[in-house]
Short mmCIF file of C-alpha atoms in Angstrom, two decimals:
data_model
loop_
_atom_site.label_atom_id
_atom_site.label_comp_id
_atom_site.label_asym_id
_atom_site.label_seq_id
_atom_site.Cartn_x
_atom_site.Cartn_y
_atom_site.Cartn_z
CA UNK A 1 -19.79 -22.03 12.45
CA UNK A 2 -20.15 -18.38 13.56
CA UNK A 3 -23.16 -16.61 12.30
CA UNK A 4 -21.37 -13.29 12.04
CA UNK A 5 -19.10 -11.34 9.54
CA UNK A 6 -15.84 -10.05 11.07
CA UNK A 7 -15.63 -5.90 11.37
CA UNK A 8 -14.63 -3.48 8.88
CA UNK A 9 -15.61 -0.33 7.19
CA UNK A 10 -19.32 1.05 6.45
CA UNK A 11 -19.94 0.08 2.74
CA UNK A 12 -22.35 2.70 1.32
CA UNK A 13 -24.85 1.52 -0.68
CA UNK A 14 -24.12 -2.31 -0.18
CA UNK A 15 -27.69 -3.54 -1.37
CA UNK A 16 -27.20 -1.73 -4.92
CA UNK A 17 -23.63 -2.70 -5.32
CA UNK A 18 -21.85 0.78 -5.58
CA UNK A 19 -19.66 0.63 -2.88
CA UNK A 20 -16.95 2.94 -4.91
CA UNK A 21 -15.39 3.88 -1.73
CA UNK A 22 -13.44 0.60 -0.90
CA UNK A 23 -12.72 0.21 -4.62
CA UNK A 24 -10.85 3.18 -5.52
CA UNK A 25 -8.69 3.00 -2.16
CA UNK A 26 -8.04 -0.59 -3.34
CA UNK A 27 -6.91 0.97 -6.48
CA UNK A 28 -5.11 4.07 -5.70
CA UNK A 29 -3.53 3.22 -2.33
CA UNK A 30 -3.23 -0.07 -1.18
CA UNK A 31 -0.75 -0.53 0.87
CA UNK A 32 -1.61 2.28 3.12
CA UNK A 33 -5.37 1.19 2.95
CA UNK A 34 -4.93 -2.21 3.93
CA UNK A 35 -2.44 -1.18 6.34
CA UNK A 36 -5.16 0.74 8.04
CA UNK A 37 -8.07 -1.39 7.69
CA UNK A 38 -6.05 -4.24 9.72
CA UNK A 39 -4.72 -1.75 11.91
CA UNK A 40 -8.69 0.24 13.00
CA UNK A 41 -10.58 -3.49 12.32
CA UNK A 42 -8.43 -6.36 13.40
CA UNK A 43 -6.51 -9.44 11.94
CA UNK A 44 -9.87 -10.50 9.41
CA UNK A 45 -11.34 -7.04 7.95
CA UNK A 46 -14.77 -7.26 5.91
CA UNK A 47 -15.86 -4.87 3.07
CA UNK A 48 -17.63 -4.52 -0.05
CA UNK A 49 -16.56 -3.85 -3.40
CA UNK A 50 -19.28 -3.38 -5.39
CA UNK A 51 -21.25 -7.07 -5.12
CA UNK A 52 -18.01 -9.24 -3.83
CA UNK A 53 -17.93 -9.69 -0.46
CA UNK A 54 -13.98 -9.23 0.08
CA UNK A 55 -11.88 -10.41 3.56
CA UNK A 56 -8.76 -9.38 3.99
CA UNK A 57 -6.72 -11.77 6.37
CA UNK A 58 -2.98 -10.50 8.22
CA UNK A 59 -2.05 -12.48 10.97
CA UNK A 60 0.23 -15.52 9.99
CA UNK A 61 -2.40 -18.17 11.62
CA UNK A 62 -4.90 -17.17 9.32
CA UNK A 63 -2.26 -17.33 6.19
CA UNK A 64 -1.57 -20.66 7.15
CA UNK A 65 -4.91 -21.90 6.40
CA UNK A 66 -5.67 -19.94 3.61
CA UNK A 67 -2.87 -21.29 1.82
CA UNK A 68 -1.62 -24.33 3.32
CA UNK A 69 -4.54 -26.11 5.39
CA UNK A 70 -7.28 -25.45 3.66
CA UNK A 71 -5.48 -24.66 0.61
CA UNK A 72 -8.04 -26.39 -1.74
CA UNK A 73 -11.36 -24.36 -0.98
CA UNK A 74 -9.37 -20.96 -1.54
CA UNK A 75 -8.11 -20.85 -5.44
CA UNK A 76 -6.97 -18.33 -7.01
CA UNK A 77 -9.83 -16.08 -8.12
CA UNK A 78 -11.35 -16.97 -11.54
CA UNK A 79 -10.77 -13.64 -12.76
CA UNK A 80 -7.01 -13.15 -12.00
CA UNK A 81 -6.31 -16.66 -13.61
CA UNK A 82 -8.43 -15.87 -16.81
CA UNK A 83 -6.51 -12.61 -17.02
CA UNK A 84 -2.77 -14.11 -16.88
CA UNK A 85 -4.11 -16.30 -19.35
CA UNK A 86 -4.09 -13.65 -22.12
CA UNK A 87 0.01 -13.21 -21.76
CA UNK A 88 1.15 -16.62 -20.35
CA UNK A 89 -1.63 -19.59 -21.65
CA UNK A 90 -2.37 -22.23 -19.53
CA UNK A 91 1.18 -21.95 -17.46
CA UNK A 92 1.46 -23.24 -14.09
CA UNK A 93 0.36 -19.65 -12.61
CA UNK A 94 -3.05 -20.79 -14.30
CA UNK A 95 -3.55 -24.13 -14.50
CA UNK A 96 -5.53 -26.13 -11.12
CA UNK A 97 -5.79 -30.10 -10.31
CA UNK A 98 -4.12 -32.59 -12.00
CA UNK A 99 -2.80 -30.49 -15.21
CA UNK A 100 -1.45 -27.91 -12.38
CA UNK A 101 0.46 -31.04 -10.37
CA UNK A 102 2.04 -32.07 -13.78
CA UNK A 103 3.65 -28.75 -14.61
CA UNK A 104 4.39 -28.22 -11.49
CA UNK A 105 6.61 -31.58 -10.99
CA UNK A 106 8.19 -31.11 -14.46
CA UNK A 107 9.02 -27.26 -13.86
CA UNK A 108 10.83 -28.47 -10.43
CA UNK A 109 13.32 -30.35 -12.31
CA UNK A 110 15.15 -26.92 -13.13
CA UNK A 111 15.63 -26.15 -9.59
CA UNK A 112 17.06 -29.37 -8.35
CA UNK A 113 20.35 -29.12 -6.43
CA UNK A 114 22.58 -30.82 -8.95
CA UNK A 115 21.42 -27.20 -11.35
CA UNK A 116 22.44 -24.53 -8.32
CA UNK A 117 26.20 -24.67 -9.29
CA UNK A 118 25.32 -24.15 -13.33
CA UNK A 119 23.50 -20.91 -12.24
CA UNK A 120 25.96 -19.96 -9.80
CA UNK A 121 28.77 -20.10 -12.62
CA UNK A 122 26.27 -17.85 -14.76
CA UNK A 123 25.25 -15.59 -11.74
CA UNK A 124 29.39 -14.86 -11.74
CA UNK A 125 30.09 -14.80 -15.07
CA UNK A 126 27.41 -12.58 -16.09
CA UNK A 127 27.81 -10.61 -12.65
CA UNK A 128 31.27 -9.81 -13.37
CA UNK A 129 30.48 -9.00 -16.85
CA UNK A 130 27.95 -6.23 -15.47
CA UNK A 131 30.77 -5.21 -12.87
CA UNK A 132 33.24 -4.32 -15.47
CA UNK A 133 30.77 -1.96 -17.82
CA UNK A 134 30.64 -0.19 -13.61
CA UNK A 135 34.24 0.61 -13.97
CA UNK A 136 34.78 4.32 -14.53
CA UNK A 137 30.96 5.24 -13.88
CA UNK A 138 29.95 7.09 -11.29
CA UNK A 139 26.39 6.33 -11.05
CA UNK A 140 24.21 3.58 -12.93
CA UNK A 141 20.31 3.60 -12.93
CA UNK A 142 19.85 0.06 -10.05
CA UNK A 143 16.84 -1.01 -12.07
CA UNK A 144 18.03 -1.25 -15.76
CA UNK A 145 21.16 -2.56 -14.14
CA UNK A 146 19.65 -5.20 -12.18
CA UNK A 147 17.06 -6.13 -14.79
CA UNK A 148 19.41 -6.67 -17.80
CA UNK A 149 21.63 -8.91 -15.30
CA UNK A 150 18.75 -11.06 -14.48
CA UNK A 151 17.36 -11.46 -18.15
CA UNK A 152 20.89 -12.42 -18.78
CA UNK A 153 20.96 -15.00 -16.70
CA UNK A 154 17.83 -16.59 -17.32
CA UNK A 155 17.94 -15.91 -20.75
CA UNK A 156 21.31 -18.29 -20.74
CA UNK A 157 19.99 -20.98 -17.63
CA UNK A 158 16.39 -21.27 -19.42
CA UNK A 159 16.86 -21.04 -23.21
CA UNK A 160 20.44 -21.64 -23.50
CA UNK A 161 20.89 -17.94 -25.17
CA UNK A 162 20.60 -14.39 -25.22
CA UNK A 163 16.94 -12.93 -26.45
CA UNK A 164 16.82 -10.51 -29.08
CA UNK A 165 15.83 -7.43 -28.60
CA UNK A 166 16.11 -7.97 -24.94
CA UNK A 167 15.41 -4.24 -24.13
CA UNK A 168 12.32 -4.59 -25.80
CA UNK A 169 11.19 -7.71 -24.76
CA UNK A 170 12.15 -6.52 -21.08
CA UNK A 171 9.91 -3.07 -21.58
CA UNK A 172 6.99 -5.49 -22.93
CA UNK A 173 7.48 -7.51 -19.69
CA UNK A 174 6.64 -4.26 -17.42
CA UNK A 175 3.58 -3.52 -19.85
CA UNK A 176 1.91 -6.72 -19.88
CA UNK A 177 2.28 -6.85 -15.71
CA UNK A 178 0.47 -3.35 -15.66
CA UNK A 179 -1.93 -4.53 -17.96
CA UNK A 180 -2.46 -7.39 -16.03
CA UNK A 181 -2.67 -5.72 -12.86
CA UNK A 182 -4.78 -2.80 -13.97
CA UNK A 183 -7.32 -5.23 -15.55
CA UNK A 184 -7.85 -8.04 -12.96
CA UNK A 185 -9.24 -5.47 -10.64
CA UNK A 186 -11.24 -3.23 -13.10
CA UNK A 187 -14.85 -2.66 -12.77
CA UNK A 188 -15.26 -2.49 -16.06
CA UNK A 189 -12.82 -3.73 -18.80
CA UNK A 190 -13.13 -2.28 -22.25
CA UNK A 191 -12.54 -4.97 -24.68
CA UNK A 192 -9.22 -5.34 -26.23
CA UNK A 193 -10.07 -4.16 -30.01
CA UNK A 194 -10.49 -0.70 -29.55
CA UNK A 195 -7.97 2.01 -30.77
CA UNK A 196 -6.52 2.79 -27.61
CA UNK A 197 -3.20 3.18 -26.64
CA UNK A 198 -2.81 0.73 -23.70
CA UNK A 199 -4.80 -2.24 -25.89
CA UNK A 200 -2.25 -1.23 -28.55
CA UNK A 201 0.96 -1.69 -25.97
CA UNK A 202 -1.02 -4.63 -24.64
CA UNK A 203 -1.25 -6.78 -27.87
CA UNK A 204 2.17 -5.86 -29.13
CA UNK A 205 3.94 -6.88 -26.22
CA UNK A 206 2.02 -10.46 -25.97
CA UNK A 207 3.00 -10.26 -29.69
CA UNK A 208 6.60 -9.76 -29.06
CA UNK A 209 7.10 -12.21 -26.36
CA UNK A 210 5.41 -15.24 -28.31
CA UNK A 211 7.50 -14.30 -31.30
CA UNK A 212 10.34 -14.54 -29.49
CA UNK A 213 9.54 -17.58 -27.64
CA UNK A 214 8.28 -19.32 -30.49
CA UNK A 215 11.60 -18.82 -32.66
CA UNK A 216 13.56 -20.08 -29.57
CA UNK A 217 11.47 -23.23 -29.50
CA UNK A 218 11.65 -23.88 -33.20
CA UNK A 219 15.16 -22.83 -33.58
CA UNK A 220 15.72 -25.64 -31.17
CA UNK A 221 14.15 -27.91 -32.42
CA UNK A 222 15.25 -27.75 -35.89
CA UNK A 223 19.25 -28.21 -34.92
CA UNK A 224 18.01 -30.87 -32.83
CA UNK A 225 20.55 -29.47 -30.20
CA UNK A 226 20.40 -31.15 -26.56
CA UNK A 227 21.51 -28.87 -23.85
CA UNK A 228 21.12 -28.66 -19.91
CA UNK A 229 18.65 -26.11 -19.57
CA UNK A 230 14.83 -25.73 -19.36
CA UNK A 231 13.58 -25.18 -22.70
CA UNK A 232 15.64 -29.04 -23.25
CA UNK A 233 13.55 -30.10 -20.02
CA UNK A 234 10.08 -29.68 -21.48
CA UNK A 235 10.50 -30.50 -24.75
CA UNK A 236 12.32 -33.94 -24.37
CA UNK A 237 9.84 -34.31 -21.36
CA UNK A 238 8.36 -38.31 -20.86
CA UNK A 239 5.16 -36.97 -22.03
CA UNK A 240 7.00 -35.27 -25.59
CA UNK A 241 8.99 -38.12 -26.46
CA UNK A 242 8.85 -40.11 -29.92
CA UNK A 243 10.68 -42.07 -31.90
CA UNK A 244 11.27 -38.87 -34.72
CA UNK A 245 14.19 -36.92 -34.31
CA UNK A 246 11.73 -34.14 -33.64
CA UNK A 247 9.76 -34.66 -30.48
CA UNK A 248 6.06 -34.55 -30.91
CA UNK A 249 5.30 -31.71 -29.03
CA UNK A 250 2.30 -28.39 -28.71
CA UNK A 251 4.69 -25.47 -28.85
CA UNK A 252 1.64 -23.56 -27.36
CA UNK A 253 1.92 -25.82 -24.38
CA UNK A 254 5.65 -25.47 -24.10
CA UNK A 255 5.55 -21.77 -24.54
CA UNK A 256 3.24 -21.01 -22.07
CA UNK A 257 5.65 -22.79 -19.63
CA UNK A 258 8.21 -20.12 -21.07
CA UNK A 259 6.36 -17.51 -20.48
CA UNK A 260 5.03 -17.92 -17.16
CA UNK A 261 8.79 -18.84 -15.80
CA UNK A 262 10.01 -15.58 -17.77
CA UNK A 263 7.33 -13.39 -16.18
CA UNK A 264 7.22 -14.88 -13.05
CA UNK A 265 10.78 -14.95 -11.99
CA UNK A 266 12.38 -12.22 -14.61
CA UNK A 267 10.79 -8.73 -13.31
CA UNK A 268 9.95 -10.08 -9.66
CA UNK A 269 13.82 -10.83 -8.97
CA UNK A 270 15.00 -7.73 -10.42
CA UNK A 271 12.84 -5.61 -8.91
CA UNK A 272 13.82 -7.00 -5.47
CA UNK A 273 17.54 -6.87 -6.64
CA UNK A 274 17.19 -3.14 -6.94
CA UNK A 275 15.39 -2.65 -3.72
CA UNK A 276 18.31 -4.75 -2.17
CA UNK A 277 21.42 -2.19 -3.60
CA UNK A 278 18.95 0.63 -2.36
CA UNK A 279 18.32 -1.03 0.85
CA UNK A 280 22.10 -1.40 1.17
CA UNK A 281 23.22 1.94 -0.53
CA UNK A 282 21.67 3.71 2.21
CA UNK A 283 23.14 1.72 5.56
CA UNK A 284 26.94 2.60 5.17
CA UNK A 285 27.26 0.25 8.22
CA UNK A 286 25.84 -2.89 6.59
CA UNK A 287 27.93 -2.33 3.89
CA UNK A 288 30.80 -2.76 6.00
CA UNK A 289 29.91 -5.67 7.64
CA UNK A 290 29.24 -7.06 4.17
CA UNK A 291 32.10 -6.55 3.22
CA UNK A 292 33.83 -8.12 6.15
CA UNK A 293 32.10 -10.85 5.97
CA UNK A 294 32.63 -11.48 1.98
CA UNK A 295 36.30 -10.91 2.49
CA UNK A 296 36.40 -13.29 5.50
CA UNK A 297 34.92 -16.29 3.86
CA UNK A 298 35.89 -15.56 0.22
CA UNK A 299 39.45 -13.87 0.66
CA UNK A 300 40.32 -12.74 -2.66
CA UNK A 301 38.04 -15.33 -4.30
CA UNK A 302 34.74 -14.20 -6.34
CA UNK A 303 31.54 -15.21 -4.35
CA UNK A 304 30.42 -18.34 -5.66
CA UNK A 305 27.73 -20.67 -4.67
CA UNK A 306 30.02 -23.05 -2.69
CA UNK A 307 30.01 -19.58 -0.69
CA UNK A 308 26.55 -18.63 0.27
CA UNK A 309 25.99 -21.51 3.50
CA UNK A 310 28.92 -19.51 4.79
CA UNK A 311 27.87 -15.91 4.47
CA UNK A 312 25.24 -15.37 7.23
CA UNK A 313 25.15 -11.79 7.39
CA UNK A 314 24.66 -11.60 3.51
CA UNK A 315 21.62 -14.10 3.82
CA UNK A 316 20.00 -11.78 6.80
CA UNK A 317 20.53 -8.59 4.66
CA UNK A 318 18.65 -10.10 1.74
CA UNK A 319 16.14 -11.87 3.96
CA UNK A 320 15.21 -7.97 5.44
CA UNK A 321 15.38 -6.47 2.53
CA UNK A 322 12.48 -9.08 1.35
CA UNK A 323 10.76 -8.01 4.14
CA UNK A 324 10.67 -4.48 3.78
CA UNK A 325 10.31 -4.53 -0.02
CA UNK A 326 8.72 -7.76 -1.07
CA UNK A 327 8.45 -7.82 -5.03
CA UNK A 328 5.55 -9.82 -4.75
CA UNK A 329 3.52 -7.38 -1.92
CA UNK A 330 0.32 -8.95 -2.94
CA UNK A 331 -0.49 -12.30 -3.17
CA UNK A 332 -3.04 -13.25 -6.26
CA UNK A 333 -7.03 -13.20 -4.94
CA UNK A 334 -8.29 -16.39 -3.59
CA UNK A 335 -12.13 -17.07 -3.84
CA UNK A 336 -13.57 -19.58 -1.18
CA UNK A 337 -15.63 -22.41 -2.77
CA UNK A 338 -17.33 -23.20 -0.12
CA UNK A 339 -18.69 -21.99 3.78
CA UNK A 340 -15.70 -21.17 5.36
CA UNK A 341 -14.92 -19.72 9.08
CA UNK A 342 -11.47 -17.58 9.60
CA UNK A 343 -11.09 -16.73 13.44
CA UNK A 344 -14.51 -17.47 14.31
CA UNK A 345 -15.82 -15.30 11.20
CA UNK A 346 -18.04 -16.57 8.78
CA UNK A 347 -16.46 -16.20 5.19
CA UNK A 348 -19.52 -17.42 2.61
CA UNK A 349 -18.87 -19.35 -0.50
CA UNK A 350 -17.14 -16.95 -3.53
CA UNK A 351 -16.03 -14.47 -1.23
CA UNK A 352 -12.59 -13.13 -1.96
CA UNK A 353 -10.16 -13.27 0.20
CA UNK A 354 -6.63 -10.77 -0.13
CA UNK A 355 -3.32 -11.47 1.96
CA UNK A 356 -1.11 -8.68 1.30
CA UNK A 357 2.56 -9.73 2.75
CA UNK A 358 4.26 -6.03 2.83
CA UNK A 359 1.62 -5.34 5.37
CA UNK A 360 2.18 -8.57 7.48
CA UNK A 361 5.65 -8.12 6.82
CA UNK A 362 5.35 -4.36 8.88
CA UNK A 363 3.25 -5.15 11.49
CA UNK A 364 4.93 -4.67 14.88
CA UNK A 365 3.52 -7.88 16.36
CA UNK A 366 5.55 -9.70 14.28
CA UNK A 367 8.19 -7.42 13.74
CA UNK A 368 9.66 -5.26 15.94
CA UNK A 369 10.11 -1.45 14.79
CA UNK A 370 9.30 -2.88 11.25
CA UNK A 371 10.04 0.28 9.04
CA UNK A 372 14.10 -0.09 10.36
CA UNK A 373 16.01 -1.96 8.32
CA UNK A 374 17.49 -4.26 10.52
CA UNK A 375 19.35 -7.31 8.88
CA UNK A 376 19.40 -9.16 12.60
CA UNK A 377 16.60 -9.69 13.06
CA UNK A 378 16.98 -12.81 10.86
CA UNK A 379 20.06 -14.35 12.72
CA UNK A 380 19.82 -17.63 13.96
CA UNK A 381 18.29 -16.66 17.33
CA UNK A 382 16.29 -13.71 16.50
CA UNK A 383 14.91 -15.69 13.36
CA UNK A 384 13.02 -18.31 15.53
CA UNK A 385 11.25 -15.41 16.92
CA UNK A 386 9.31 -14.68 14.07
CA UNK A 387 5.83 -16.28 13.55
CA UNK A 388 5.89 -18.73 10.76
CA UNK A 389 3.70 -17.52 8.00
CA UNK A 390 4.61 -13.62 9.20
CA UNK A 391 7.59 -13.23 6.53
CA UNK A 392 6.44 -14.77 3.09
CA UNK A 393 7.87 -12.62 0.30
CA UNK A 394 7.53 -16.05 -1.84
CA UNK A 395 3.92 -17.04 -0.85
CA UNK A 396 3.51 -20.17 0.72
CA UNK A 397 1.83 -23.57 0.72
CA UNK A 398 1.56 -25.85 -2.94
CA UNK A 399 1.43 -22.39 -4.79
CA UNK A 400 4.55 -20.48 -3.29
CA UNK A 401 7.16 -19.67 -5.74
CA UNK A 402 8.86 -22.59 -7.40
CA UNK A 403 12.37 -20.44 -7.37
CA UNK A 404 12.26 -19.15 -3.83
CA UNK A 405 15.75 -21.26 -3.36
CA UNK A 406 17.30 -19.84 -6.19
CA UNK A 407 16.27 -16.71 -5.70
CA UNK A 408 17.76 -16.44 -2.15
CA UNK A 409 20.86 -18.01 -3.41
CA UNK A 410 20.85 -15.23 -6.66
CA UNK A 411 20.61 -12.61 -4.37
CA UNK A 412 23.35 -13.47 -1.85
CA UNK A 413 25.62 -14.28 -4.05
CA UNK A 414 25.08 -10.87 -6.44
CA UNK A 415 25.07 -8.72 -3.51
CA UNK A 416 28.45 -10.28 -2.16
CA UNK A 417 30.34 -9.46 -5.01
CA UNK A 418 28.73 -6.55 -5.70
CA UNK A 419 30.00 -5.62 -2.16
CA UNK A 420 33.64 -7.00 -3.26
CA UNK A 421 34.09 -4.63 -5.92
CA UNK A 422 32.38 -1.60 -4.59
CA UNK A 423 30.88 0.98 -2.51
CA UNK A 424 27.23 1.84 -2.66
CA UNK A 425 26.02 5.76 -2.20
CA UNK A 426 22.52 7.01 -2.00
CA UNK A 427 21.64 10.60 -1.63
CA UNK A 428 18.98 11.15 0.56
CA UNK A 429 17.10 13.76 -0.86
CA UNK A 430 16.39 11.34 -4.27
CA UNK A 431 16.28 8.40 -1.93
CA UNK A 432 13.16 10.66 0.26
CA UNK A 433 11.78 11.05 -2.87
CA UNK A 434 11.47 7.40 -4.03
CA UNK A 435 8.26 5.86 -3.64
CA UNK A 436 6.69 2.66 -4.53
CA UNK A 437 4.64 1.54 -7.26
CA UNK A 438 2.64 -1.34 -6.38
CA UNK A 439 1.61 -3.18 -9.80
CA UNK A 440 2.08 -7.15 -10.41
CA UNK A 441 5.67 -6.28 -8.55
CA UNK A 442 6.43 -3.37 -6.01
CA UNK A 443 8.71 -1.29 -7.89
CA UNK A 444 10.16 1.96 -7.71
CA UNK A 445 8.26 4.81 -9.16
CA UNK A 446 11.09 5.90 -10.96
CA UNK A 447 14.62 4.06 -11.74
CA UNK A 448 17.32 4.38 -8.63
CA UNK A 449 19.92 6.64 -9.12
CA UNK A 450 23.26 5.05 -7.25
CA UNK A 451 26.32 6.33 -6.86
CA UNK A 452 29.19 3.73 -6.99
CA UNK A 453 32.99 4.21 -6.08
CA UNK A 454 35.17 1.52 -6.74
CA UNK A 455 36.95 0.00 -3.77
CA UNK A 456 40.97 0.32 -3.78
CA UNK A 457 42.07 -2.06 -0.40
CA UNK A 458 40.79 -4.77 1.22
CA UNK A 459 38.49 -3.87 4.01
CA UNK A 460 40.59 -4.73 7.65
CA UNK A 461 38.46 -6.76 9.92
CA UNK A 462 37.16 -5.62 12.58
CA UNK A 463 36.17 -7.50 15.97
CA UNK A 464 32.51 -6.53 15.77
CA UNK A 465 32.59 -9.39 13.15
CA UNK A 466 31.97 -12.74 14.67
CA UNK A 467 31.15 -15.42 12.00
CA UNK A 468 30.47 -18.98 12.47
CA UNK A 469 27.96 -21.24 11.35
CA UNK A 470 24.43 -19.35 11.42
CA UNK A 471 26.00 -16.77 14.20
CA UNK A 472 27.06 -12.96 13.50
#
């Protein structure tokens, strides 16, 4: 094993552990730091912040054996996991080994293929719901839009009903990803009983979403209703069975499950449904090749999921849209148990080690002229191009996202009838003025103002259209 630490900036008083310097561009910009760092230093980058030694990795090789080959001696950091902990208990975002295996088999079920067409029929039903409140607006705010869509659906696929207060709970869901985000990478956390306002937002909101949770779970299980959804998945699980009507069961242990899916996948797919209608709003042309596409495949029809193998250009547009604006832009810390060597570096045992996607996914080795928003570069031919490992807006290895399929699917088939109904308009002053906010999700700064008009005829088809299996 190499001897020698790969390259990276000077860290200032490295012996006494005050190297502020890489810790407050960590905090304040990111993106634009890391983006840098790889850029001056190479694909492995070494620095300081204050006494962890820190590596952070961007070339798809090295991904690959952070989280896939050698997987097991790069955890998540101890410190991220004991800080999810506080809002989602020991979930499968948390939990390691054997426990971690378990949840992660039973939380699978949800996702099998024989589910798809139940949250297809709730993707339409709800989508067409939120397409009829559009009708005689002339504008809608993307973000509330798209995030009171999702918590519909999942609200209805994973519980089986509506939440109360579902503004609320959707407010405390932003809150307790700040919090988490602000506080895994803290120097110093302040503990969580004094007077201040952000410990006061902090324990309300985990308040709020156990209470709600909690009367779900007990609500079901006093009707003793049976339904086909998740909440009936884990707690008539092998392991909760008994011969009482009532299954015995830890409704801490079932909640947590809750919780993590309802953080996990709520904010993170509406969040990268409102980058996709911004994405969109702005390219007038992709909208009309949407929309010749949706009305070649679907006709008349609403987009359902019996659609989405058949709507190629849709899948590309959502695919680049992940690219440029992956909700998840930061994968959680690992920490390297033992002696490791990345590209001939030496990486020492309890180093951290950061993989930021959004600056693998805009990396012109991988991608060409990455800041255009270029939906072919993910058709069939041009796809195989890409590095594997260089586009991985889901993670990837044991601990990518559980819902990456269903996401993809959510998307398409949103955007396509979206695209059915009407036309998307951006103006681009507000849209030069939109930045990102890079918390536990990369969201917008503030909510996306859209302008909508509703579309009167049938778009004609035009011959730059070709469509055929995995071809456009």
């Amino acid at each position: 094993m190499s001897a020698s630490l790969p390259p990276g900036p000077f860290n200032f008083n490295a012996s006494f552990g005050l190297t502020w310097r890489h810790y407050w561009n960590l905090r304040t910009a990111p993106i634009q730091h890391a983006t840098q760092l790889c850029k001056k230093y190479g694909d492995v980058v070494f620095f300081r912040v204050f006494w962890h030694r820190v590596f952070l990795v961007n070339h798809p090789d090295l991904i690959r054996q952070v989280l896939v080959t050698e997987s097991e001696n790069f955890p998540k950091f101890d410190r991220v996991r004991d800080h999810l902990r506080q809002a989602t208990g020991d979930g499968l975002l948390v939990t390691q080994g054997d426990v971690w295996r378990k949840q992660r088999v039973e939380t699978q079920k949800i996702f099998r293929s024989s589910r798809m067409g139940l949250f297809g029929e709730l993707t339409a039903t709800h989508t067409n719901a939120m397409l009829a409140r559009w009708e005689g607006e002339s504008d809608i705010q993307i973000e509330h839009e798209m995030t009171a869509l999702i918590q519909a659906i999942m609200g209805e696929g994973f519980f089986g009903l509506q939440l109360r207060d579902s503004d609320r709970i959707a407010d405390a869901v932003r809150v307790l990803s700040d919090v988490f985000h602000d506080e895994s990478r803290a120097w110093l956390n302040l503990p969580d009983w004094l007077p201040l306002r952000s410990k006061r937002q902090k324990k309300s909101s985990i308040q709020l979403l156990r209470h709600s949770l909690s009367k779900v779970i007990n609500d079901r299980l006093d009707s003793g209703e049976r339904r086909d959804d998740f909440l009936d998945m884990l707690l008539y699980s092998p392991a909760n069975r008994s011969n009482a009507d009532r299954p015995a069961i830890n409704v801490d242990d079932v909640m947590s499950q809750l919780s993590t899916m309802y953080l996990a996948g709520f904010h993170t797919t509406s969040v990268a449904l409102a980058w996709l209608m911004f994405a969109v709003a702005r390219h007038p042309d992709v909208q009309r090749r949407l929309r010749e596409e949706v009305h070649l495949v679907c006709g008349g029809a609403p987009p359902g999921m019996r659609h989405i193998g058949e709507l190629n250009y849709t899948q590309m547009v959502v695919k680049e849209s992940l690219r440029l604006y992956p909700a998840s832009w930061e994968l959680f810390a690992r920490r390297s148990v033992q002696d490791a060597e990345l590209s001939g570096y030496r990486v020492p045992a309890n180093s951290l080690v950061l993989i930021m996607p959004i600056v693998t996914h805009r990396d012109p080795r991988f991608f060409s002229d990455p800041l255009e928003f270029d939906p072919l570069r993910f058709s069939e031919t041009r796809e195989q191009e890409i590095p594997a490992f260089a586009w991985i807006p889901f993670g990837a290895g044991p601990h990518s996202c559980i819902g990456k399929s269903m996401a993809l699917m959510q998307m398409s088939q949103i955007l396509a009838m979206v695209m059915q109904k009407f036309e998307l308009k951006l103006d681009e002053n507000d849209a030069r003025q939109i930045r990102m906010v890079p918390k536990v999700s990369l969201r917008p700064a503030t909510d996306i103002k859209i302008l909508i008009d509703p579309l009167k005829v049938e778009p004609p088809l035009s011959t730059g259209l070709v469509h055929g299996p995995g071809t456009i």
